[in-house]
Structures are given as structure tokens and as C-alpha cells.
């Protein structure tokens, strides 16, 4: 059943049970808990919740406070057009990329290509089996890039899991030729230190540079030892992708000690992840800028020389941010939205016990000029609807909705659903639309919900971890001008100049 209802703030009884309070305490005291692997690395079975939390969830569904299992609710200005369930790839759905009439959907088992020429009726073009979490995905011309962040027996698509303590294990970047869109061809593999949790393209005419984000080194890992205080840079010649290779490892957090100059984490900063690499980097090529979400730090970089990115400013939030996860520029490049993935994406953090400032977005203005620019904190944004303690929910991947003179974005919140919100006033952000499903279960916390929610050529596309691809249509006077903006393609971490 699909319900249409106005945006609402749920009763505060959700999330104030002892179970939620216990979760809050655990999240605040945990050391590297913020570096918990994204969903998919963890067992697929659900985590039991307390009987009181189970009862509260059932009561909230019965009263209509939250939607029931497999029930969908949304604001009046969003219309869910279609849902395409999983097919051959049964693993965790992850990120999305776009090119022309095609959407490319990552999955821990490989990737799937959709023809979205008719957004109301997407058609599967290809499904490629190539296991390796988390299969973060990007596309540029005839090349498709896939991140592998789980230790494998080799670089092939027939690999099996193998401990990272073994020198022969492989993880890193894979490159596919998609000139025949129905038959992608695997053409290159590049091993990178600590694998590739995510990656970011810095496209050039003749070559593509790939910034590889990875983290959590160990002295026991032959190919991932501390200090791991930077990113791998791969150069991929378009004409000869088989020659792709690492061309540098710029150190972003220079400093003394075993882990460089990033956030030391606990015990100095309890509940904050120690910086041992970056989770995600977003580049704005038109401005020669990048923003890095690097575990315990947020950074602003100059990428005038793409092989040698340079840190301009570095900020921390040791009060409310546990794990700096991703970043989004506004169009004018005078703001950055950083996300905090409190609990690693596998915890219920959208409740009253956690509050509105943790597991949220941090909005930073960019002030000054050139290499003297600074990141200045202005405010937090978190969805205004409390979720059940059986729902993993926290700020995750989103993109701008291109409206001149306004700062509006759409964002995934796992089982918190999809939120459209405005931050034109950096200190007073507000939600203007939403879409969500009810919990996957009422007696256990099962990981699911929207991993990525992006706006592309007039529609919102959401890759749901468990339920598949959702296509949504947003109709609102504040966002309708964006429908006139058409792109040839979109890799969200390589932010375009929408109005060039």
C-alpha cells in the first residue's frame, strides 16, 4: 500500500527505550566502531533487539506512527514511479552512476546496467557477476570503474575471499570496457594499498585520474600497513586502459607518530574514529576543488594538479561527528555538506535518544580566497522523522538538485528513506520532500534501505540495499526548474557544473 502524507515529526517515545539509550552509550564509547564496514561485509542475519524495542516498533506501526513492513509512505510532492527488484545479483546494492540513457548500479556481487530512457519502465541491459565489496561504481566514456574493498584470492571475477594477512591477497580497482553496453569486458585491475572502499574520477581528455579512498590499516596486513595517511592516485589512459597504474600516494595528513597528523580518535576524542585514510572524496573539476570525508577529519583540497592534490583546510567535530563519510559541494562552491555515518550504517541512529545532531549532515561555508579558504561550520541537518530501533538509519549518499540561486539536495538515509532538503540558509536547513518504507523486520535490526539517492535528468533514482532500484518523480515549485537541466552523464563524486 502506498500512502501520501505530509512531512511529520514522530512522537518522541520512539527511540527512548533503554535499548536505544544503551546503543547511544555504545556509540559514544566505541573506539574504531565508527569504522565499521558498510553493510554487506557483516553477516546478513539480523541483530536481535530488546523486547521493549520490539514492542515499541509494533505499537508504532499499529498506531500509524511509522509505516508497516513493505508499506511505503511519501510526501505529497513525490510520486514513486516504479521499483525494480534484485535479479541475478543477490548481494547488497550500493552506489549508482549514470551515462546517457543508462544507469549503472553497484552490488556487492557485481553490477547491473539499466536502460532508463523511459524512467517509468527501466529495462535491464546487463548484469555482471564480479564479487568484491563494495563495488563502488563510476563511468567515463567507454570505461566503467569498480572498487573492491574486500580481500580476494586474486583480481579475477571468479575470486574467493582470502585473509588480508596473506601477501597474495588482492583488492583495489577494476576497469571494464563498456563500448558494447550489453557485454561489458573486464580490461584492467590495479591493486591499491588497503583496497578501494570508494573512488572518485578526475576526468581529463586523454587520461582519467582515479582517487582511491581506503582505510583501516594493520601491521598484520602486508599490503595495508600504517601509516595509511593518504590516497592512491591511479592514471588510466583512455586509449589503453590496460596500462592503468598507481602514479602516486599523496599524504594528506602529514605528522609525527604511527598514523600521521589526522584525528587521533579515542581516547583523546572518545566516540570519534581515528583517521587512517579517507572514506570518500568529491571533486568539483570546474573549480579545481575537492572535499574529503576522512574518518575523523573533513578536508578541503586544491586539485589544480590532479596528480598532487593539496590540502587547503582541515576541520574536526569531536562533539557530534563520529565518522566523516562523504561530501557534497553546492553549485557556487561556497559550501560543503559533510555526512556523519554514525554506527557504520548498520545501527538505528534516527531516534530521540541519538538526537538531531549526531548521525547527521554538517553544513560548512567556504570563506576566503585561494589557498587561504577555510571551512566554517554553520549547522546540522537530520531527517525530522524518528525511525524504529529495528531500522538502520543515518546520513548517506546524495546529490545536488540543480536549481539556480538555491542549495537543494536529495539524500539517502538507509531505512530512513530518501529526503529532499534545502540548505540555502546554511544555519537553518529544512526538509521539503521525503519517501520511505517501513522496517524490514519488527523483531530484529536487518540492514536495508536507500544506499544512494541521486537526481538525474528530472528524476530521483534510489538504489535500495534490499529492495532494488526505485525511481521517484519530484514535483515542487522549488525544484521544478531543475527538470530543464540535462546532463550527458553523472558520477556524483565528480560533481559537474550544472549550468555550464
Short mmCIF file of N, CA and C in Angstrom, two decimals, residues 169-337:
data_model
loop_
_atom_site.label_atom_id
_atom_site.label_comp_id
_atom_site.label_asym_id
_atom_site.label_seq_id
_atom_site.Cartn_x
_atom_site.Cartn_y
_atom_site.Cartn_z
N UNK A 169 46.90 -11.99 -1.38
CA UNK A 169 45.53 -11.46 -1.48
C UNK A 169 45.51 -10.18 -2.29
N UNK A 170 44.35 -9.92 -2.92
CA UNK A 170 44.22 -8.76 -3.81
C UNK A 170 42.97 -7.96 -3.44
N UNK A 171 43.10 -6.62 -3.52
CA UNK A 171 41.95 -5.72 -3.51
C UNK A 171 42.38 -4.40 -4.12
N UNK A 172 41.44 -3.70 -4.75
CA UNK A 172 41.81 -2.46 -5.44
C UNK A 172 40.77 -2.05 -6.46
N UNK A 173 41.20 -1.59 -7.64
CA UNK A 173 40.31 -1.08 -8.68
C UNK A 173 40.24 -2.03 -9.87
N UNK A 174 39.03 -2.18 -10.39
CA UNK A 174 38.81 -2.94 -11.62
C UNK A 174 38.28 -1.98 -12.69
N UNK A 175 38.65 -2.24 -13.94
CA UNK A 175 38.23 -1.39 -15.05
C UNK A 175 37.59 -2.26 -16.12
N UNK A 176 36.41 -1.83 -16.59
CA UNK A 176 35.68 -2.55 -17.63
C UNK A 176 35.51 -1.67 -18.87
N UNK A 177 35.53 -2.28 -20.03
CA UNK A 177 35.21 -1.61 -21.30
C UNK A 177 33.72 -1.83 -21.55
N UNK A 178 32.96 -0.72 -21.66
CA UNK A 178 31.51 -0.84 -21.88
C UNK A 178 31.12 -0.27 -23.25
N UNK A 179 32.06 -0.31 -24.21
CA UNK A 179 31.71 0.16 -25.55
C UNK A 179 30.57 -0.67 -26.13
N UNK A 180 30.50 -1.96 -25.75
CA UNK A 180 29.33 -2.79 -26.03
C UNK A 180 28.56 -2.87 -24.72
N UNK A 181 27.55 -2.03 -24.60
CA UNK A 181 26.87 -1.86 -23.32
C UNK A 181 26.24 -3.16 -22.80
N UNK A 182 25.91 -4.06 -23.70
CA UNK A 182 25.28 -5.31 -23.29
C UNK A 182 26.30 -6.38 -22.91
N UNK A 183 27.56 -6.13 -23.20
CA UNK A 183 28.59 -7.12 -22.92
C UNK A 183 29.85 -6.44 -22.37
N UNK A 184 29.79 -5.91 -21.15
CA UNK A 184 30.98 -5.28 -20.56
C UNK A 184 32.15 -6.26 -20.53
N UNK A 185 33.35 -5.71 -20.78
CA UNK A 185 34.55 -6.54 -20.87
C UNK A 185 35.57 -6.06 -19.84
N UNK A 186 36.01 -6.96 -19.01
CA UNK A 186 36.97 -6.67 -17.95
C UNK A 186 38.35 -6.49 -18.58
N UNK A 187 38.96 -5.29 -18.42
CA UNK A 187 40.20 -5.00 -19.14
C UNK A 187 41.40 -4.67 -18.25
N UNK A 188 41.19 -4.31 -16.99
CA UNK A 188 42.34 -3.93 -16.17
C UNK A 188 42.03 -4.09 -14.68
N UNK A 189 43.08 -4.36 -13.92
CA UNK A 189 42.99 -4.41 -12.46
C UNK A 189 44.22 -3.73 -11.88
N UNK A 190 44.01 -2.89 -10.88
CA UNK A 190 45.10 -2.19 -10.24
C UNK A 190 44.99 -2.39 -8.73
N UNK A 191 45.97 -3.04 -8.14
CA UNK A 191 45.96 -3.24 -6.69
C UNK A 191 46.35 -1.94 -6.00
N UNK A 192 45.64 -1.61 -4.93
CA UNK A 192 45.93 -0.39 -4.18
C UNK A 192 46.03 -0.70 -2.70
N UNK A 193 46.83 0.09 -2.00
CA UNK A 193 47.03 -0.11 -0.57
C UNK A 193 45.71 -0.05 0.18
N UNK A 194 45.41 -1.08 0.94
CA UNK A 194 44.18 -1.18 1.74
C UNK A 194 42.92 -1.28 0.87
N UNK A 195 43.09 -1.62 -0.41
CA UNK A 195 41.94 -1.80 -1.28
C UNK A 195 41.35 -0.49 -1.76
N UNK A 196 40.08 -0.55 -2.14
CA UNK A 196 39.36 0.65 -2.58
C UNK A 196 37.96 0.60 -2.02
N UNK A 197 37.74 1.34 -0.94
CA UNK A 197 36.40 1.40 -0.37
C UNK A 197 35.49 2.21 -1.29
N UNK A 198 35.98 3.38 -1.70
CA UNK A 198 35.30 4.18 -2.72
C UNK A 198 36.37 4.75 -3.65
N UNK A 199 35.92 5.39 -4.73
CA UNK A 199 36.85 6.04 -5.63
C UNK A 199 36.18 7.24 -6.26
N UNK A 200 36.99 8.14 -6.81
CA UNK A 200 36.49 9.37 -7.41
C UNK A 200 37.25 9.62 -8.71
N UNK A 201 36.52 9.90 -9.78
CA UNK A 201 37.16 10.18 -11.06
C UNK A 201 37.47 11.67 -11.20
N UNK A 202 38.66 11.96 -11.70
CA UNK A 202 39.02 13.31 -12.10
C UNK A 202 39.31 13.23 -13.60
N UNK A 203 38.26 13.32 -14.42
CA UNK A 203 38.43 13.04 -15.85
C UNK A 203 39.21 14.13 -16.58
N UNK A 204 40.11 13.72 -17.44
CA UNK A 204 40.83 14.59 -18.35
C UNK A 204 40.52 14.11 -19.77
N UNK A 205 40.97 14.84 -20.77
CA UNK A 205 40.64 14.45 -22.13
C UNK A 205 41.28 13.12 -22.54
N UNK A 206 42.58 12.97 -22.28
CA UNK A 206 43.28 11.78 -22.71
C UNK A 206 43.38 10.73 -21.62
N UNK A 207 43.34 11.16 -20.38
CA UNK A 207 43.51 10.24 -19.26
C UNK A 207 42.41 10.48 -18.22
N UNK A 208 42.17 9.45 -17.44
CA UNK A 208 41.29 9.58 -16.29
C UNK A 208 42.12 9.32 -15.04
N UNK A 209 42.07 10.26 -14.10
CA UNK A 209 42.71 10.05 -12.81
C UNK A 209 41.65 9.53 -11.84
N UNK A 210 42.04 8.55 -11.04
CA UNK A 210 41.14 7.95 -10.06
C UNK A 210 41.74 8.15 -8.68
N UNK A 211 41.01 8.85 -7.81
CA UNK A 211 41.40 8.97 -6.41
C UNK A 211 40.78 7.80 -5.65
N UNK A 212 41.61 7.00 -5.03
CA UNK A 212 41.15 5.80 -4.33
C UNK A 212 41.17 6.04 -2.83
N UNK A 213 40.00 5.92 -2.22
CA UNK A 213 39.86 6.09 -0.77
C UNK A 213 39.81 4.72 -0.10
N UNK A 214 40.60 4.55 0.94
CA UNK A 214 40.62 3.31 1.70
C UNK A 214 41.15 3.62 3.09
N UNK A 215 40.99 2.68 4.01
CA UNK A 215 41.37 2.97 5.40
C UNK A 215 41.50 1.69 6.22
N UNK A 216 41.74 1.86 7.50
CA UNK A 216 41.88 0.77 8.48
C UNK A 216 43.05 -0.16 8.19
N UNK A 217 44.28 0.36 8.22
CA UNK A 217 45.45 -0.50 8.04
C UNK A 217 45.74 -1.33 9.29
N UNK A 218 46.64 -2.27 9.13
CA UNK A 218 47.07 -3.10 10.26
C UNK A 218 48.49 -3.57 10.01
N UNK A 219 49.26 -3.66 11.06
CA UNK A 219 50.64 -4.14 10.93
C UNK A 219 50.68 -5.59 10.45
N UNK A 220 49.54 -6.29 10.56
CA UNK A 220 49.49 -7.70 10.13
C UNK A 220 49.12 -7.84 8.66
N UNK A 221 48.78 -6.72 7.98
CA UNK A 221 48.40 -6.78 6.57
C UNK A 221 49.60 -6.39 5.70
N UNK A 222 50.15 -7.30 4.92
CA UNK A 222 51.34 -6.98 4.11
C UNK A 222 51.13 -5.81 3.15
N UNK A 223 49.91 -5.65 2.64
CA UNK A 223 49.64 -4.60 1.65
C UNK A 223 48.81 -3.45 2.20
N UNK A 224 48.74 -3.35 3.52
CA UNK A 224 47.91 -2.29 4.12
C UNK A 224 48.43 -2.00 5.53
N UNK A 225 49.64 -1.45 5.58
CA UNK A 225 50.25 -1.20 6.87
C UNK A 225 50.23 0.28 7.22
N UNK A 226 50.14 0.62 8.51
CA UNK A 226 50.19 2.03 8.90
C UNK A 226 51.60 2.58 8.74
N UNK A 227 51.76 3.89 8.56
CA UNK A 227 50.65 4.85 8.48
C UNK A 227 50.01 4.83 7.09
N UNK A 228 48.70 4.93 7.08
CA UNK A 228 47.95 4.99 5.82
C UNK A 228 47.25 6.35 5.83
N UNK A 229 48.00 7.40 5.54
CA UNK A 229 47.54 8.77 5.78
C UNK A 229 47.29 9.55 4.49
N UNK A 230 46.95 8.82 3.43
CA UNK A 230 46.70 9.48 2.15
C UNK A 230 45.78 8.68 1.26
N UNK A 231 45.86 8.94 -0.04
CA UNK A 231 45.04 8.25 -1.03
C UNK A 231 45.93 7.77 -2.17
N UNK A 232 45.51 6.70 -2.83
CA UNK A 232 46.19 6.25 -4.05
C UNK A 232 45.65 7.02 -5.24
N UNK A 233 46.51 7.40 -6.16
CA UNK A 233 46.10 8.06 -7.40
C UNK A 233 46.46 7.14 -8.56
N UNK A 234 45.45 6.76 -9.33
CA UNK A 234 45.63 5.89 -10.50
C UNK A 234 45.45 6.72 -11.76
N UNK A 235 46.31 6.51 -12.73
CA UNK A 235 46.19 7.14 -14.05
C UNK A 235 45.76 6.07 -15.05
N UNK A 236 44.65 6.35 -15.74
CA UNK A 236 44.11 5.40 -16.71
C UNK A 236 44.11 6.04 -18.09
N UNK A 237 44.98 5.63 -19.00
CA UNK A 237 44.94 6.15 -20.37
C UNK A 237 43.68 5.65 -21.08
N UNK A 238 42.89 6.56 -21.59
CA UNK A 238 41.63 6.15 -22.23
C UNK A 238 41.86 5.18 -23.39
N UNK A 239 42.89 5.45 -24.18
CA UNK A 239 43.14 4.59 -25.34
C UNK A 239 43.73 3.25 -24.99
N UNK A 240 44.36 3.15 -23.81
CA UNK A 240 45.00 1.90 -23.37
C UNK A 240 44.72 1.67 -21.89
N UNK A 241 43.47 1.39 -21.52
CA UNK A 241 43.15 1.23 -20.09
C UNK A 241 43.91 0.09 -19.43
N UNK A 242 44.39 -0.86 -20.24
CA UNK A 242 45.16 -1.96 -19.66
C UNK A 242 46.47 -1.49 -19.05
N UNK A 243 46.87 -0.24 -19.36
CA UNK A 243 48.09 0.33 -18.80
C UNK A 243 47.82 1.14 -17.52
N UNK A 244 46.62 1.05 -16.99
CA UNK A 244 46.28 1.77 -15.75
C UNK A 244 47.26 1.39 -14.65
N UNK A 245 47.69 2.40 -13.89
CA UNK A 245 48.67 2.13 -12.83
C UNK A 245 48.61 3.22 -11.77
N UNK A 246 49.05 2.89 -10.56
CA UNK A 246 49.18 3.87 -9.49
C UNK A 246 50.35 4.79 -9.82
N UNK A 247 50.09 6.11 -9.80
CA UNK A 247 51.14 7.08 -10.10
C UNK A 247 51.54 7.90 -8.89
N UNK A 248 50.90 7.65 -7.75
CA UNK A 248 51.29 8.39 -6.56
C UNK A 248 50.43 8.05 -5.36
N UNK A 249 50.95 8.40 -4.19
CA UNK A 249 50.20 8.26 -2.94
C UNK A 249 50.40 9.54 -2.14
N UNK A 250 49.65 10.61 -2.50
CA UNK A 250 49.82 11.87 -1.77
C UNK A 250 49.40 11.73 -0.31
N UNK A 251 50.26 12.19 0.58
CA UNK A 251 49.99 12.17 2.02
C UNK A 251 49.14 13.39 2.35
N UNK A 252 47.94 13.17 2.83
CA UNK A 252 47.02 14.26 3.15
C UNK A 252 47.09 14.66 4.62
N UNK A 253 47.65 13.79 5.46
CA UNK A 253 47.70 14.05 6.90
C UNK A 253 49.12 13.85 7.41
N UNK A 254 50.04 14.72 6.97
CA UNK A 254 51.43 14.58 7.44
C UNK A 254 51.53 14.88 8.93
N UNK A 255 52.40 14.20 9.58
CA UNK A 255 52.59 14.44 11.01
C UNK A 255 53.41 13.34 11.62
N UNK A 256 53.86 13.57 12.83
CA UNK A 256 54.66 12.58 13.54
C UNK A 256 53.77 11.50 14.13
N UNK A 257 54.34 10.38 14.41
CA UNK A 257 53.58 9.29 15.00
C UNK A 257 53.20 8.25 13.97
N UNK A 258 52.65 7.11 14.43
CA UNK A 258 52.37 5.98 13.54
C UNK A 258 51.24 6.23 12.56
N UNK A 259 50.37 7.22 12.84
CA UNK A 259 49.21 7.43 11.99
C UNK A 259 49.17 8.82 11.36
N UNK A 260 50.28 9.55 11.37
CA UNK A 260 50.29 10.85 10.73
C UNK A 260 49.55 11.89 11.54
N UNK A 261 49.08 12.94 10.85
CA UNK A 261 48.51 14.09 11.54
C UNK A 261 47.01 14.19 11.52
N UNK A 262 46.32 13.10 11.31
CA UNK A 262 44.86 13.12 11.34
C UNK A 262 44.32 13.01 12.74
N UNK A 263 43.00 12.93 12.84
CA UNK A 263 42.34 12.82 14.15
C UNK A 263 42.84 11.57 14.87
N UNK A 264 43.30 11.69 16.13
CA UNK A 264 43.82 10.54 16.85
C UNK A 264 42.73 9.59 17.35
N UNK A 265 41.46 10.04 17.31
CA UNK A 265 40.39 9.21 17.82
C UNK A 265 40.48 9.00 19.31
N UNK A 266 39.90 7.89 19.79
CA UNK A 266 39.92 7.58 21.22
C UNK A 266 41.34 7.17 21.64
N UNK A 267 41.74 7.42 22.90
CA UNK A 267 40.96 8.03 23.98
C UNK A 267 40.95 9.55 23.96
N UNK A 268 41.76 10.16 23.09
CA UNK A 268 41.78 11.63 23.04
C UNK A 268 40.41 12.18 22.70
N UNK A 269 39.77 11.60 21.68
CA UNK A 269 38.44 12.02 21.24
C UNK A 269 37.50 10.82 21.27
N UNK A 270 36.91 10.51 22.43
CA UNK A 270 36.05 9.33 22.55
C UNK A 270 34.89 9.35 21.55
N UNK A 271 34.61 8.16 20.98
CA UNK A 271 33.50 8.05 20.05
C UNK A 271 33.80 8.54 18.66
N UNK A 272 35.01 9.03 18.42
CA UNK A 272 35.40 9.55 17.11
C UNK A 272 36.39 8.58 16.47
N UNK A 273 36.21 8.33 15.18
CA UNK A 273 37.11 7.41 14.50
C UNK A 273 38.49 8.02 14.31
N UNK A 274 39.52 7.25 14.52
CA UNK A 274 40.88 7.66 14.21
C UNK A 274 41.04 7.74 12.70
N UNK A 275 41.69 8.79 12.22
CA UNK A 275 41.88 8.95 10.78
C UNK A 275 43.05 8.11 10.30
N UNK A 276 42.73 7.09 9.52
CA UNK A 276 43.76 6.23 8.91
C UNK A 276 43.48 6.10 7.41
N UNK A 277 43.09 7.21 6.79
CA UNK A 277 42.75 7.22 5.37
C UNK A 277 41.48 8.02 5.17
N UNK A 278 40.93 7.96 3.97
CA UNK A 278 39.69 8.67 3.65
C UNK A 278 38.60 7.68 3.26
N UNK A 279 37.36 8.04 3.58
CA UNK A 279 36.24 7.22 3.15
C UNK A 279 35.77 7.63 1.77
N UNK A 280 35.69 8.92 1.51
CA UNK A 280 35.16 9.38 0.22
C UNK A 280 35.70 10.77 -0.09
N UNK A 281 35.90 11.04 -1.36
CA UNK A 281 36.33 12.35 -1.83
C UNK A 281 35.42 12.78 -2.97
N UNK A 282 34.95 14.01 -2.92
CA UNK A 282 34.16 14.59 -4.00
C UNK A 282 34.97 15.70 -4.65
N UNK A 283 35.07 15.66 -5.97
CA UNK A 283 35.81 16.69 -6.70
C UNK A 283 34.84 17.59 -7.45
N UNK A 284 35.23 18.84 -7.59
CA UNK A 284 34.50 19.83 -8.37
C UNK A 284 35.47 20.35 -9.43
N UNK A 285 35.64 19.61 -10.54
CA UNK A 285 36.68 19.94 -11.51
C UNK A 285 36.59 21.37 -12.06
N UNK A 286 35.38 21.91 -12.19
CA UNK A 286 35.23 23.26 -12.74
C UNK A 286 35.85 24.31 -11.84
N UNK A 287 36.03 23.99 -10.56
CA UNK A 287 36.62 24.93 -9.60
C UNK A 287 37.99 24.46 -9.09
N UNK A 288 38.47 23.33 -9.62
CA UNK A 288 39.76 22.77 -9.16
C UNK A 288 39.74 22.52 -7.66
N UNK A 289 38.60 22.06 -7.15
CA UNK A 289 38.45 21.81 -5.72
C UNK A 289 38.04 20.37 -5.45
N UNK A 290 38.35 19.92 -4.26
CA UNK A 290 37.85 18.64 -3.78
C UNK A 290 37.57 18.76 -2.29
N UNK A 291 36.64 17.94 -1.82
CA UNK A 291 36.34 17.85 -0.39
C UNK A 291 36.49 16.39 0.02
N UNK A 292 37.23 16.16 1.08
CA UNK A 292 37.46 14.80 1.54
C UNK A 292 36.79 14.54 2.88
N UNK A 293 36.06 13.42 2.94
CA UNK A 293 35.49 12.94 4.20
C UNK A 293 36.39 11.80 4.67
N UNK A 294 37.17 12.07 5.70
CA UNK A 294 38.29 11.19 6.04
C UNK A 294 38.22 10.71 7.48
N UNK A 295 37.18 9.94 7.78
CA UNK A 295 37.05 9.27 9.07
C UNK A 295 36.87 10.23 10.23
N UNK A 296 37.95 10.82 10.73
CA UNK A 296 37.85 11.77 11.83
C UNK A 296 38.03 13.20 11.39
N UNK A 297 38.21 13.43 10.09
CA UNK A 297 38.50 14.77 9.58
C UNK A 297 37.70 15.08 8.31
N UNK A 298 37.43 16.38 8.13
CA UNK A 298 36.93 16.88 6.86
C UNK A 298 37.99 17.78 6.28
N UNK A 299 38.26 17.66 4.97
CA UNK A 299 39.32 18.47 4.37
C UNK A 299 38.84 19.11 3.08
N UNK A 300 39.45 20.24 2.76
CA UNK A 300 39.24 20.95 1.50
C UNK A 300 40.56 20.92 0.75
N UNK A 301 40.52 20.56 -0.54
CA UNK A 301 41.74 20.38 -1.30
C UNK A 301 41.72 21.17 -2.61
N UNK A 302 42.89 21.57 -3.06
CA UNK A 302 43.09 22.09 -4.41
C UNK A 302 43.53 20.93 -5.29
N UNK A 303 42.90 20.80 -6.48
CA UNK A 303 43.29 19.73 -7.41
C UNK A 303 43.72 20.34 -8.75
N UNK A 304 44.33 21.52 -8.69
CA UNK A 304 44.86 22.12 -9.91
C UNK A 304 45.84 21.18 -10.59
N UNK A 305 46.63 20.50 -9.81
CA UNK A 305 47.49 19.43 -10.30
C UNK A 305 46.85 18.12 -9.83
N UNK A 306 46.11 17.42 -10.70
CA UNK A 306 45.33 16.27 -10.24
C UNK A 306 46.18 15.13 -9.69
N UNK A 307 47.45 15.05 -10.08
CA UNK A 307 48.30 14.00 -9.54
C UNK A 307 48.81 14.34 -8.14
N UNK A 308 48.69 15.62 -7.77
CA UNK A 308 49.22 16.06 -6.48
C UNK A 308 48.21 16.96 -5.76
N UNK A 309 47.08 16.40 -5.31
CA UNK A 309 46.10 17.22 -4.58
C UNK A 309 46.72 17.81 -3.32
N UNK A 310 46.30 19.04 -2.99
CA UNK A 310 46.92 19.79 -1.88
C UNK A 310 45.84 20.19 -0.87
N UNK A 311 46.03 19.87 0.38
CA UNK A 311 45.07 20.22 1.43
C UNK A 311 45.12 21.72 1.70
N UNK A 312 43.95 22.36 1.62
CA UNK A 312 43.82 23.80 1.90
C UNK A 312 43.39 24.02 3.36
N UNK A 313 42.43 23.20 3.81
CA UNK A 313 41.95 23.35 5.18
C UNK A 313 41.53 21.99 5.72
N UNK A 314 41.57 21.85 7.03
CA UNK A 314 41.26 20.61 7.72
C UNK A 314 40.44 20.93 8.96
N UNK A 315 39.28 20.25 9.12
CA UNK A 315 38.41 20.52 10.27
C UNK A 315 38.02 19.22 10.95
N UNK A 316 37.64 19.34 12.23
CA UNK A 316 37.14 18.21 13.00
C UNK A 316 35.90 18.64 13.77
N UNK A 317 35.07 17.67 14.12
CA UNK A 317 33.93 17.89 15.00
C UNK A 317 33.94 16.73 15.99
N UNK A 318 34.58 16.96 17.12
CA UNK A 318 34.74 15.89 18.09
C UNK A 318 33.62 15.83 19.12
N UNK A 319 32.56 16.60 18.86
CA UNK A 319 31.38 16.59 19.72
C UNK A 319 30.28 15.73 19.11
N UNK A 320 29.99 15.95 17.82
CA UNK A 320 28.84 15.30 17.21
C UNK A 320 29.15 14.39 16.02
N UNK A 321 30.34 14.49 15.44
CA UNK A 321 30.66 13.63 14.30
C UNK A 321 31.51 12.43 14.75
N UNK A 322 31.08 11.23 14.34
CA UNK A 322 31.83 10.01 14.66
C UNK A 322 32.67 9.54 13.49
N UNK A 323 32.13 9.66 12.26
CA UNK A 323 32.81 9.12 11.08
C UNK A 323 32.46 9.97 9.86
N UNK A 324 33.42 10.80 9.41
CA UNK A 324 33.21 11.65 8.24
C UNK A 324 33.14 10.75 7.01
N UNK A 325 31.98 10.72 6.36
CA UNK A 325 31.67 9.69 5.36
C UNK A 325 31.71 10.18 3.92
N UNK A 326 31.07 11.30 3.62
CA UNK A 326 31.02 11.79 2.24
C UNK A 326 30.82 13.29 2.23
N UNK A 327 30.92 13.89 1.03
CA UNK A 327 30.87 15.35 0.91
C UNK A 327 30.14 15.75 -0.36
N UNK A 328 29.46 16.91 -0.30
CA UNK A 328 28.76 17.47 -1.45
C UNK A 328 28.96 18.98 -1.47
N UNK A 329 29.46 19.53 -2.59
CA UNK A 329 29.55 20.98 -2.77
C UNK A 329 28.20 21.52 -3.21
N UNK A 330 27.94 22.80 -2.89
CA UNK A 330 26.85 23.48 -3.59
C UNK A 330 27.40 24.00 -4.91
N UNK A 331 26.53 24.49 -5.78
CA UNK A 331 26.95 24.87 -7.12
C UNK A 331 27.95 26.03 -7.12
N UNK A 332 27.79 26.97 -6.20
CA UNK A 332 28.69 28.13 -6.15
C UNK A 332 30.04 27.81 -5.52
N UNK A 333 30.17 26.61 -5.02
CA UNK A 333 31.41 26.18 -4.36
C UNK A 333 31.76 27.05 -3.16
N UNK A 334 30.73 27.53 -2.47
CA UNK A 334 30.99 28.26 -1.23
C UNK A 334 30.39 27.55 -0.02
N UNK A 335 30.01 26.28 -0.23
CA UNK A 335 29.51 25.45 0.87
C UNK A 335 29.89 23.99 0.60
N UNK A 336 30.05 23.23 1.68
CA UNK A 336 30.21 21.78 1.60
C UNK A 336 29.31 21.14 2.65
N UNK A 337 28.60 20.11 2.25
CA UNK A 337 27.83 19.29 3.18
C UNK A 337 28.62 18.00 3.43
#
